[in-house]
Coordinates of C-alpha atoms and ligand atoms in Angstrom, one line a residue:
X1 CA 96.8 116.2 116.3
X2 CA 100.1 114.6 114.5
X3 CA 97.9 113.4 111.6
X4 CA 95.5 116.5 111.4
X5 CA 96.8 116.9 107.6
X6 CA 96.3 113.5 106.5
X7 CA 92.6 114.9 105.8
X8 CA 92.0 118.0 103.3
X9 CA 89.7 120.4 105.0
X10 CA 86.1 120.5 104.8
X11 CA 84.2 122.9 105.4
X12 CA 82.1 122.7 108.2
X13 CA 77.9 122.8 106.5
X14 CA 75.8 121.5 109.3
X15 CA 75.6 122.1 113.0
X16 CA 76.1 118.0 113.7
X17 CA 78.3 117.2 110.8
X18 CA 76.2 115.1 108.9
X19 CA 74.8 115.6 105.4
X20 CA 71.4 114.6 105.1
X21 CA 70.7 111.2 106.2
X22 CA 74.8 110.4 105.7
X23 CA 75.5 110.4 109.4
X24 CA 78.9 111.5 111.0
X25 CA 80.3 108.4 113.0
X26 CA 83.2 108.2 115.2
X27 CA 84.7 105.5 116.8
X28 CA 82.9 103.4 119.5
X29 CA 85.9 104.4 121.7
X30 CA 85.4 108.1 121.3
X31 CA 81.3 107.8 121.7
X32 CA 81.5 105.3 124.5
X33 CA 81.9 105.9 128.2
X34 CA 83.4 103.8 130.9
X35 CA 80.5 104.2 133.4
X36 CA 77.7 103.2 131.1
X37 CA 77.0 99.4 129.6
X38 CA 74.2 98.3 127.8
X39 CA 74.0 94.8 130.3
X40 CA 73.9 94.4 134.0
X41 CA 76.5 93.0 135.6
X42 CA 76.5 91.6 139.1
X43 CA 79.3 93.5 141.0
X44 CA 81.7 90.8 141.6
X45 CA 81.5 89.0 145.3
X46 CA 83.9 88.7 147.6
X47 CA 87.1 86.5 146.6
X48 CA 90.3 86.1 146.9
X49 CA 92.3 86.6 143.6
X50 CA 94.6 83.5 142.8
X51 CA 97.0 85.7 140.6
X52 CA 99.5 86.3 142.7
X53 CA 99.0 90.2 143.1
X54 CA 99.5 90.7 138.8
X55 CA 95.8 91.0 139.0
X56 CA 94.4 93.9 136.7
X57 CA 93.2 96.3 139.3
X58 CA 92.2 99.5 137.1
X59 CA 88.4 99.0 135.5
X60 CA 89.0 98.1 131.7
X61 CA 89.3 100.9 129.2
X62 CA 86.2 99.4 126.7
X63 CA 83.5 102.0 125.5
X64 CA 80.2 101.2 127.4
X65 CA 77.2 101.7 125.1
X66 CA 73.9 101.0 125.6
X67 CA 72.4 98.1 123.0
X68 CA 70.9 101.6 120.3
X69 CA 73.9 103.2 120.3
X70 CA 76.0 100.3 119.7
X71 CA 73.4 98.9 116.9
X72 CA 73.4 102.4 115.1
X73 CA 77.2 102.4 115.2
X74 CA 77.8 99.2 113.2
X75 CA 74.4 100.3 110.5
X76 CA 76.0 103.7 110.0
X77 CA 79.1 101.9 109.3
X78 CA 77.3 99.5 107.3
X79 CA 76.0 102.8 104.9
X80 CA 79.3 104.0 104.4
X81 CA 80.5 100.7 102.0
X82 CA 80.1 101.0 98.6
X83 CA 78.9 97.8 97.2
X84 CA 78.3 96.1 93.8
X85 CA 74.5 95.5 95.8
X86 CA 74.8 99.4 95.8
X87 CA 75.9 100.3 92.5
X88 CA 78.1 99.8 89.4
X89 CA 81.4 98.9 90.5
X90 CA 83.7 99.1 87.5
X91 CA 86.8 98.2 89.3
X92 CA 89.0 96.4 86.5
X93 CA 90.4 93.2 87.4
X94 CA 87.9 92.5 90.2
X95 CA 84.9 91.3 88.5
X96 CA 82.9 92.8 90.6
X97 CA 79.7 91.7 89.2
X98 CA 76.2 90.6 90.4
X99 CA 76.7 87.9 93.1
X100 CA 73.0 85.8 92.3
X101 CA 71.2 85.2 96.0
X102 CA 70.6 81.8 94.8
X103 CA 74.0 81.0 95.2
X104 CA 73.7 82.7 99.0
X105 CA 70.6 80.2 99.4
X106 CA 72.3 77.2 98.6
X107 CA 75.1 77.9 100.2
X108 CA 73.3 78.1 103.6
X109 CA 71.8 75.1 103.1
X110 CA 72.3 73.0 106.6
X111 CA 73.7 70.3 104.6
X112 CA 76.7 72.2 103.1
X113 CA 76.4 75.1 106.2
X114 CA 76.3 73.3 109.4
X115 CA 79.3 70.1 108.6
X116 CA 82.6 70.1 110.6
X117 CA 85.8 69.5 108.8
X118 CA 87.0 67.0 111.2
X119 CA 83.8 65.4 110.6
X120 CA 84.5 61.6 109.6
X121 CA 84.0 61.5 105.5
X122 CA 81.4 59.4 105.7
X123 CA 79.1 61.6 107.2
X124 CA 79.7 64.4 104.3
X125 CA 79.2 61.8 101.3
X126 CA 77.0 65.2 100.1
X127 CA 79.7 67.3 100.5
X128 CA 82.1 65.5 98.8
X129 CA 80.3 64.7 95.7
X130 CA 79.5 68.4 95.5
X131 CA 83.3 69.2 95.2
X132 CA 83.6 66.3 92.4
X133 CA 81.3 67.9 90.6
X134 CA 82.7 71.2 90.8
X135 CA 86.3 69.7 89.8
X136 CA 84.6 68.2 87.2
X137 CA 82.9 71.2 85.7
X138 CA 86.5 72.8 86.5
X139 CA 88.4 70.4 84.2
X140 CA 85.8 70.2 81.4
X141 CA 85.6 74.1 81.2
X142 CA 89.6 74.4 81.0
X143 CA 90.3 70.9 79.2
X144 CA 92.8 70.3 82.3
X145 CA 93.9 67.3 83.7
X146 CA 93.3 67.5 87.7
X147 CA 91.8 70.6 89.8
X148 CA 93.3 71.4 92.9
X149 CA 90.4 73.3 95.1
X150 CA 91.8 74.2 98.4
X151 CA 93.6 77.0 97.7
X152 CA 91.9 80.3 99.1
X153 CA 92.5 82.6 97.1
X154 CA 94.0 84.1 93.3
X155 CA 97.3 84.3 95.0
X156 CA 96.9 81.5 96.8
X157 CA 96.7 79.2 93.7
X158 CA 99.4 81.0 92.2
X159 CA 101.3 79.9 95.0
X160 CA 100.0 76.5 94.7
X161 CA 100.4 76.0 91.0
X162 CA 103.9 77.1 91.3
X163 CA 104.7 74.9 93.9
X164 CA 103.6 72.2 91.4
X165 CA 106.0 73.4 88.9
X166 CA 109.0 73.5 91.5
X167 CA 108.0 69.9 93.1
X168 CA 108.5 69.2 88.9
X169 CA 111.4 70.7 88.3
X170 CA 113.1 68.8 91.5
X171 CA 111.5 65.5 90.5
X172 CA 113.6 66.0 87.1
X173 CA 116.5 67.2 89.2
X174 CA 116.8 70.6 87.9
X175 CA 116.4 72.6 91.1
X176 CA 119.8 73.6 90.8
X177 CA 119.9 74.9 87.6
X178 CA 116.1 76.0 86.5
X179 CA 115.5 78.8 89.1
X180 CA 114.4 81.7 86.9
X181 CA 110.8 82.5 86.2
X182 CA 109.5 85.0 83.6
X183 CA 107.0 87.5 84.0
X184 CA 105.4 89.8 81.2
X185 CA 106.4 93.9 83.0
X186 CA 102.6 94.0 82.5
X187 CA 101.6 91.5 85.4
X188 CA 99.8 91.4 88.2
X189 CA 102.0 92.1 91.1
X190 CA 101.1 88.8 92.3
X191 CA 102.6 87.0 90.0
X192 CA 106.2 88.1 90.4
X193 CA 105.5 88.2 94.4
X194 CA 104.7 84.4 94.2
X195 CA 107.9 83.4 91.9
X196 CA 110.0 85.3 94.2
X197 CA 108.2 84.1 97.8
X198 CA 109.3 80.2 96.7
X199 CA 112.5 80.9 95.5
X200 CA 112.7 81.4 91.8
X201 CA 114.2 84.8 90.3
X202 CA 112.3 87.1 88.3
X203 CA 113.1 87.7 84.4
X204 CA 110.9 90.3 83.2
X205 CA 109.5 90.1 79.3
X206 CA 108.6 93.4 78.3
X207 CA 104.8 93.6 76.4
X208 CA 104.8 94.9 72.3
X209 CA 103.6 98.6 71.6
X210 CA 100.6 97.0 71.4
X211 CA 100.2 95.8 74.8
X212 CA 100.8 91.8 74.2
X213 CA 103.4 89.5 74.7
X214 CA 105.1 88.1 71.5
X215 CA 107.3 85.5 71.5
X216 CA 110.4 86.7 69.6
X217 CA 110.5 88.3 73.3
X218 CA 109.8 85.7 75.0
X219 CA 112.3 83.5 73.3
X220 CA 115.0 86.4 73.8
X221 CA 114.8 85.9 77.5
X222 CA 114.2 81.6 77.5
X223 CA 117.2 79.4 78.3
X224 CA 117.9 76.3 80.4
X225 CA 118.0 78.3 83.7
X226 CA 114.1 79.1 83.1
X227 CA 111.7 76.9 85.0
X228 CA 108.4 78.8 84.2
X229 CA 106.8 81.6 82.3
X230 CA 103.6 83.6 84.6
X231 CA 101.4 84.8 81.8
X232 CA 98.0 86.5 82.3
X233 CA 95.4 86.0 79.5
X234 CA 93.5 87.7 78.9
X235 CA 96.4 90.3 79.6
X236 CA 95.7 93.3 82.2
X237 CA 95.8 95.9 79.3
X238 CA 91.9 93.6 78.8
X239 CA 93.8 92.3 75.7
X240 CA 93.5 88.7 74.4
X241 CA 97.3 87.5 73.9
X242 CA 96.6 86.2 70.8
X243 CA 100.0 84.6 70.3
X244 CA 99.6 82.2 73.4
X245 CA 99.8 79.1 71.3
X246 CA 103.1 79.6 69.8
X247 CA 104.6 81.3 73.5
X248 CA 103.4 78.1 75.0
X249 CA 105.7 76.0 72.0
X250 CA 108.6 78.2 72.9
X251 CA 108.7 77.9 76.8
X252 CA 108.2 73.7 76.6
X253 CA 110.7 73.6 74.1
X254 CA 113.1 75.4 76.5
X255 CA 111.9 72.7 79.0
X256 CA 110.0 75.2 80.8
X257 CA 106.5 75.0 81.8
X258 CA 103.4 78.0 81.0
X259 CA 101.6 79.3 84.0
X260 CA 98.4 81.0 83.1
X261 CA 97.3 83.9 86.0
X262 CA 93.2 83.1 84.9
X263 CA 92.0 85.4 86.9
X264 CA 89.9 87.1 84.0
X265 CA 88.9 83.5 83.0
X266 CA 85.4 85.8 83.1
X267 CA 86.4 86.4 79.6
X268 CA 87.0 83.5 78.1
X269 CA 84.8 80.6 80.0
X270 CA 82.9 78.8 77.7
X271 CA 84.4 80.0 74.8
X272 CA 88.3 78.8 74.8
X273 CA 89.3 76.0 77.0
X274 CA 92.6 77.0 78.4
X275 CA 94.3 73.3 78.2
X276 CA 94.0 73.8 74.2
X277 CA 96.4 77.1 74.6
X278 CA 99.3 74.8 75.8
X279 CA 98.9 75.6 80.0
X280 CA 100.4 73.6 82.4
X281 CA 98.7 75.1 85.5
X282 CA 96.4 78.6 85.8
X283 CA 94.5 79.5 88.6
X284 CA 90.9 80.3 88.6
X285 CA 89.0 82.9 90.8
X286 CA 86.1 81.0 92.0
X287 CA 84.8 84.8 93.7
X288 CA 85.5 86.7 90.0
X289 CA 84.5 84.4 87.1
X290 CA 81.9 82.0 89.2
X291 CA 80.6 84.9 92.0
X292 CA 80.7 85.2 95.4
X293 CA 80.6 88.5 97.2
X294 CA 84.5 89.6 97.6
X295 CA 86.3 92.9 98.0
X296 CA 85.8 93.3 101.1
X297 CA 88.6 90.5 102.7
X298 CA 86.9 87.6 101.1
X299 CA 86.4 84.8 101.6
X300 CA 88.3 83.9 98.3
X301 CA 88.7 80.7 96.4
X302 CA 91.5 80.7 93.7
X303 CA 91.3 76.4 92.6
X304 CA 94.2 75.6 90.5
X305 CA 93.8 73.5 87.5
X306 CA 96.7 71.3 86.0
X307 CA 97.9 69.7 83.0
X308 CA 98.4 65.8 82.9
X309 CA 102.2 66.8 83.4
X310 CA 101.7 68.4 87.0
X311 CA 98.6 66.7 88.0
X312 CA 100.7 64.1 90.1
X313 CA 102.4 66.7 91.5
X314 CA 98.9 68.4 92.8
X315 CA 99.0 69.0 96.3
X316 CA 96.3 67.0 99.2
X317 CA 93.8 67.0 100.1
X318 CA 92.4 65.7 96.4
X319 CA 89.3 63.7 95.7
X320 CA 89.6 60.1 94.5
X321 CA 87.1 58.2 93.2
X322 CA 85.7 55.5 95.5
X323 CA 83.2 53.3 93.3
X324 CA 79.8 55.4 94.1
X325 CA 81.8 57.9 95.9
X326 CA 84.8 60.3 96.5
X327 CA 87.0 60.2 99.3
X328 CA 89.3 63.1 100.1
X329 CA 93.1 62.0 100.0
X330 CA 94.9 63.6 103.4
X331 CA 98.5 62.2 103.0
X332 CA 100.4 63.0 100.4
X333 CA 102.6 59.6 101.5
X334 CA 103.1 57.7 99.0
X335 CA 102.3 60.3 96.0
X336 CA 104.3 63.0 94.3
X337 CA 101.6 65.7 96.3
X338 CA 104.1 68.1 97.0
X339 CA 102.2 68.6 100.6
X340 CA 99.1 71.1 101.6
X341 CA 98.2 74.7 101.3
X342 CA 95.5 75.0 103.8
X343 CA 94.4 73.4 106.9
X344 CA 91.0 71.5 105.7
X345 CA 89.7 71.6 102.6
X346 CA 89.3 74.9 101.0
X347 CA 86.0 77.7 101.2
X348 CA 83.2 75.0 101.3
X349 CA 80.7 77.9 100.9
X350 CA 82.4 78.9 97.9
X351 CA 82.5 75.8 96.3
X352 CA 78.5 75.7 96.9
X353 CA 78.3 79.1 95.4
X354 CA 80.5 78.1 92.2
X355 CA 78.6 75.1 91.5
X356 CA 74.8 76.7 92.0
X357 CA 76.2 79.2 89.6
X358 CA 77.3 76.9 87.0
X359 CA 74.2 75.1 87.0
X360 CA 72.1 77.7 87.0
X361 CA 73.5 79.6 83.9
X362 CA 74.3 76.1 82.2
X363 CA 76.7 75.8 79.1
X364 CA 75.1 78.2 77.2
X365 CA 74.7 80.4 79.8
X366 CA 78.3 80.4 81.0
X367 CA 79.3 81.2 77.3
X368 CA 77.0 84.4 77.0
X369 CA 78.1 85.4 80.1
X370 CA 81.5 85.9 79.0
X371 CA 80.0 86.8 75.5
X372 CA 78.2 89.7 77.2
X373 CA 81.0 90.7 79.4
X374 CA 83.2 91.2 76.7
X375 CA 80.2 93.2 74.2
X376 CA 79.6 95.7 77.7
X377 CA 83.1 96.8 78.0
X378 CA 83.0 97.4 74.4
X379 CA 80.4 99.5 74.6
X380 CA 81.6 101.3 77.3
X381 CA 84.9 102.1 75.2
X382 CA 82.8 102.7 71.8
X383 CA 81.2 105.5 74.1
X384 CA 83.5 106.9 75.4
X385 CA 86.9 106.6 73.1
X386 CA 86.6 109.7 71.4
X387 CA 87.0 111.6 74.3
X388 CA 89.4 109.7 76.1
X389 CA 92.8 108.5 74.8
X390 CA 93.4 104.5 75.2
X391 CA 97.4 103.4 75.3
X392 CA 97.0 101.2 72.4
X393 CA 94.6 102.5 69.5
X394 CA 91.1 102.1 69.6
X395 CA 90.3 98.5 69.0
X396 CA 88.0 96.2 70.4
X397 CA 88.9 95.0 74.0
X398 CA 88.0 91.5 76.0
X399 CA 86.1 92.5 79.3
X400 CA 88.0 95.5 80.1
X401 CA 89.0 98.4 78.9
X402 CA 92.1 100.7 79.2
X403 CA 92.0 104.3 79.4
X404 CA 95.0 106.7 80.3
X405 CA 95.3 110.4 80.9
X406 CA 97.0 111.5 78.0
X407 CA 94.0 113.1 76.3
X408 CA 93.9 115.0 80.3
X409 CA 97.3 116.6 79.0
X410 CA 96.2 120.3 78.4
X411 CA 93.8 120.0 81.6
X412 CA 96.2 120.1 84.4
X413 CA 94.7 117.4 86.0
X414 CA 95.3 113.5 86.9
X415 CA 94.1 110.4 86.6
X416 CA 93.5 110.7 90.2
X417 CA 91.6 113.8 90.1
X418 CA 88.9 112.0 87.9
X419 CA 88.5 109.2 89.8
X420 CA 87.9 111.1 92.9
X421 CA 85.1 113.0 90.6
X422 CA 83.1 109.9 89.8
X423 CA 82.4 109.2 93.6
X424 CA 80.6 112.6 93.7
X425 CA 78.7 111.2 90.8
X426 CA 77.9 107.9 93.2
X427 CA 80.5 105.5 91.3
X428 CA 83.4 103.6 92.6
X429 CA 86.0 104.3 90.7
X430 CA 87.8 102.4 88.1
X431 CA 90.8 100.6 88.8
X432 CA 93.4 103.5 88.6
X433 CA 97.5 103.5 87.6
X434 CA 97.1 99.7 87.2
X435 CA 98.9 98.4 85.1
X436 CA 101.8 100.3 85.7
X437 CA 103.4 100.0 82.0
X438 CA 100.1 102.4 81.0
X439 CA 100.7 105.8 82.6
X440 CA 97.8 107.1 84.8
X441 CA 95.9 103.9 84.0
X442 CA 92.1 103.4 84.1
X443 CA 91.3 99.9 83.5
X444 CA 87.0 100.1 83.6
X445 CA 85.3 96.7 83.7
X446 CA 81.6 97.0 83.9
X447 CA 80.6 92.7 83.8
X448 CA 78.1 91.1 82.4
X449 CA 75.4 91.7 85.0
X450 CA 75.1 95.7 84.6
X451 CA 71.9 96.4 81.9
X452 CA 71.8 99.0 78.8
X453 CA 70.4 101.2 80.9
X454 CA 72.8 101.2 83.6
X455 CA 76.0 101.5 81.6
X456 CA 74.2 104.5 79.2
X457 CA 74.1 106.3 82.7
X458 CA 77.8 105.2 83.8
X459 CA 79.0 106.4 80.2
X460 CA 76.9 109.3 80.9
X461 CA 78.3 110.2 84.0
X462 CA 81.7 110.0 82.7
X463 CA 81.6 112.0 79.5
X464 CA 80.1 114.6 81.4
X465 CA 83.3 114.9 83.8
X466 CA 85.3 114.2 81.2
X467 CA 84.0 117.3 78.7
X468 CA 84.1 119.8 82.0
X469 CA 87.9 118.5 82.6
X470 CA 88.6 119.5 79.1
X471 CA 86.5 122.9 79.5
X472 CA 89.0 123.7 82.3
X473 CA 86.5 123.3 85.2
X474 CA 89.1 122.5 87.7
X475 CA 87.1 123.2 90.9
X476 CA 84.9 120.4 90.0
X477 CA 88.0 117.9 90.5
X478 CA 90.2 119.6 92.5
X479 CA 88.5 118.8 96.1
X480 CA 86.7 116.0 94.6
X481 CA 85.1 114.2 96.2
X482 CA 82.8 116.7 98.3
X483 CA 79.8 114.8 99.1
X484 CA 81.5 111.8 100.3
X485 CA 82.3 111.2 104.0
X486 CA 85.9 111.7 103.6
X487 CA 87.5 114.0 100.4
X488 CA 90.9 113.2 99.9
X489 CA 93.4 111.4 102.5
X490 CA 97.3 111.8 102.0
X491 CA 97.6 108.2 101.0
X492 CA 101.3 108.2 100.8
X493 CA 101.0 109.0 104.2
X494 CA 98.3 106.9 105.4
X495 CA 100.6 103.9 104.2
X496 CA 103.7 105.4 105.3
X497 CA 103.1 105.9 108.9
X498 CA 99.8 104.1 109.4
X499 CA 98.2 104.7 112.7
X500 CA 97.3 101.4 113.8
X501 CA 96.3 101.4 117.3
X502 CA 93.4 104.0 118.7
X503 CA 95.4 107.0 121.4
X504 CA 92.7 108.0 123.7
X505 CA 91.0 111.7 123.2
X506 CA 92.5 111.6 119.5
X507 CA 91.1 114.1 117.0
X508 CA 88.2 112.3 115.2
X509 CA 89.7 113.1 112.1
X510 CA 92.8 110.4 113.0
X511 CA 89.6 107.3 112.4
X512 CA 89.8 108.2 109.0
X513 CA 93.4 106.5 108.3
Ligands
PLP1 C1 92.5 89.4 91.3 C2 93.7 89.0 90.6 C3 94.7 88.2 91.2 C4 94.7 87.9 92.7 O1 93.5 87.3 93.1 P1 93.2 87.3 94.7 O2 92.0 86.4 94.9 O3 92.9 88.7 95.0 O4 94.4 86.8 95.4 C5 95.8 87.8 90.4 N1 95.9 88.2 89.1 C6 95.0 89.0 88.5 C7 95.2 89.4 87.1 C8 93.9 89.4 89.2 O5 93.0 90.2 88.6

């Protein structure tokens, strides 16, 4: 019972728990029972154990269930995730958008599905021309010099794009000296993680009082010990940093070089070509601008594209052209490949999905995509700023927008407690107190895949809450959510003191955490 007030306390409405057809479930261990199984299973002969007397001699502890009960388990389960195949998912910074089940199609394709990556190239000619291609379409969409797609995540090719940078910094023999990198106070938490995780200190640039970088501050912080700059543009305020040009002048001059966090390349794709802004390296999420489903532990693809400056310092494996064909380089012998970030090649099933999705939405198609991205959180801010207060004026937005909770001032409640509202209206919330330089955040991205009609009932939905926050209608959000499995969890807690490993004839309630 240690954890019993991790959960707020619901009342108790049916005899079994459940609400309608939203079933109760508890952990396999606690439905289970030693003495059943759902398999037969000869009693073991006679034999004489070669273990030396360590031999287990208690049965196992595993929950026995027959094959129903264990099927129902994992589909109950199954109901209880939110998904963008569920709903609209305006989680800001995700891109949470339609993921097309063409891409899914082609991407089980036997061809693509069913090869080995110890399989001898020349066996996976297909394979390997299908990640060309993708490089190619890469490059040409970012005017970059050379794509490297292995790494598996955003993150990941932060990581790997930094890397690059350091591996050019010591082949200039300034590793001593250049060991600082800037980031903008309003970046991804990623960004500063990665500087730091290879080495470099952190110089923090703070944003204007208009949410972008300018580069009077930029230059205030630049000197010889400054090896990079981690800028994010379109920004995480949803902001277009429309003085990248002239930042990316300042941080060469200084010797430096400009890495671009382009995980909301969503925004941009077909319409500016990053390599034109002055970047050096920027990572692209292959599972937010290109779709694939993500959010639930991936897989991820985060390719990194570089200028003609670090593209010899890319790392292997990269594709070089072999007359007709591509072969994959393994060794970075010989190169300036400043080694590998994954074992194999990368997320082949991502790359599929990438590519199916480029071709199917074409040129133009990739354009209005971003085009339409950009026009629906827009629209979702026309309809809704006159209620809600944004941190930096109402003006138009890329493809998010920013709310924060100072028009909730006179209401007594948080940030929190309206995004715990919106799931009893059937919505995952918005990304919440990110980024952290906008107190009480709400950064809504609704994507280009969600219709007219879908986003009139989001706005809806959310003008409605917000005019019974201001009428004083506390109750509403105060246990909010009540119709979802589980109300509110002390989170603090939960992360705290997580409890990790299942205590047998624990409370329920502990599955929760
Ligand atoms: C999503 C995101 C990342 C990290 O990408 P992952 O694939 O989750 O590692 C980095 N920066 C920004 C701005 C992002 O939105």
């Amino acid at each position: 019972m240690a954890h019993e007030h991790a959960i707020a306390p619901q009342p108790r409405q049916t005899f079994t728990g459940n609400r309608a057809l939203d079933i109760e479930e508890p952990l396999l261990f606690d439905i289970g029972r030693a003495d059943t199984t759902g398999v037969d299973i000869d009693a073991p002969g006679d034999f004489a154990p070669r273990l030396g007397g360590l031999e287990q001699t208690r049965a196992p502890d595993l929950p026995g269930l027959s094959e129903p009960e264990a099927v129902r388990h994992y589909v109950r389960l199954s109901r209880m995730n939110y998904s963008i195949d569920a709903g609209l998912f305006p989680l800001g910074s995700c891109t949470m958008k339609h993921n097309p089940r063409l891409n899914e199609k082609m991407a089980r394709l036997l061809g693509f599905a069913d090869i080995h990556p110890l399989q001898p190239q020349s066996t996976v000619r297909g394979a390997t021309a299908l990640m060309a291609e993708l490089a190619h379409w890469l490059m040409t969409l970012t005017n970059m010099s050379a794509v490297a797609l292995s790494p598996k995540a955003g993150a990941h090719g932060e990581l790997a794009g930094m890397m690059a940078i350091k591996a050019a910094i010591v082949a200039r023999g300034e590793q001593a000296t250049r060991n600082v990198v800037l980031v903008p106070d309003s970046a991804h938490g990623t960004n500063p993680a990665t500087a730091a995780l290879i080495g470099f200190r952190v110089r923090s640039v703070p944003a204007g009082e208009d949410g972008l970088v300018h580069p009077a501050a930029v230059r205030e912080k630049l000197g010889p010990d400054v090896a990079a700059i981690m800028l994010t543009n379109p920004n995480t305020c949803g902001l277009f940093e429309r003085e990248v040009v002239e930042i990316a002048a300042a941080v060469h001059e200084a010797g430096a070089y400009f890495y671009c966090d382009g995980a909301n390349f969503n925004a941009i794709a077909g319409k500016v070509r990053p390599g034109d802004l002055g970047i050096d390296a920027m990572h692209i999420n292959l599972h937010k601008t290109f779709s694939t489903p993500h959010g639930g532990g991936g897989p991820g693809a985060g390719p990194v594209v570089l200028s003609e400056r670090l593209a010899p310092f890319a790392p292997v494996p990269f594709l070089r052209r072999d007359g007709e064909d591509f072969t994959l380089v393994e060794h970075a012998t010989g190169s300036q490949a400043f080694g590998r970030v994954t074992a194999f090649h990368g997320q082949m099933g991502m790359y599929v999905r990438a590519l199916a999705y480029m071709y199917s939405h074409g040129a133009d198609g990739l354009k209005q995509a971003a085009e339409d991205a950009v026009l629906n959180a827009n629209y979702v801010r026309a309809c809704l700023s006159n209620i809600m207060s944004q941190p930096f004026g109402d003006r138009p937005c890329m493809h998010e927008v920013l709310f924060d909770e100072t028009w909730l001032k006179n209401t007594g409640l948080t940030t929190l407690d309206f995004a715990k509202a919106l799931i009893d209206e059937g919505y995952h919330p918005m990304t919440v107190y990110f980024p952290l330089v906008v107190k009480g955040a709400m950064l809504i991205e609704p994507t280009e895949s969600e219709s007219r009609a879908s986003l009139d009932l989001f706005v809806m939905a959310m003008r409605d809450l917000a005019l019974r926050a201001l009428r004083g209608e506390k109750e509403r959000f105060e246990h909010a959510p009540r119709f979802a499995p589980r109300a509110r969890l002390d989170e603090t807690r939960a992360a705290r003191s997580p409890v990790l490993k299942w205590r047998k004839r624990a409370p329920v309630a502990d599955a929760a955490e």
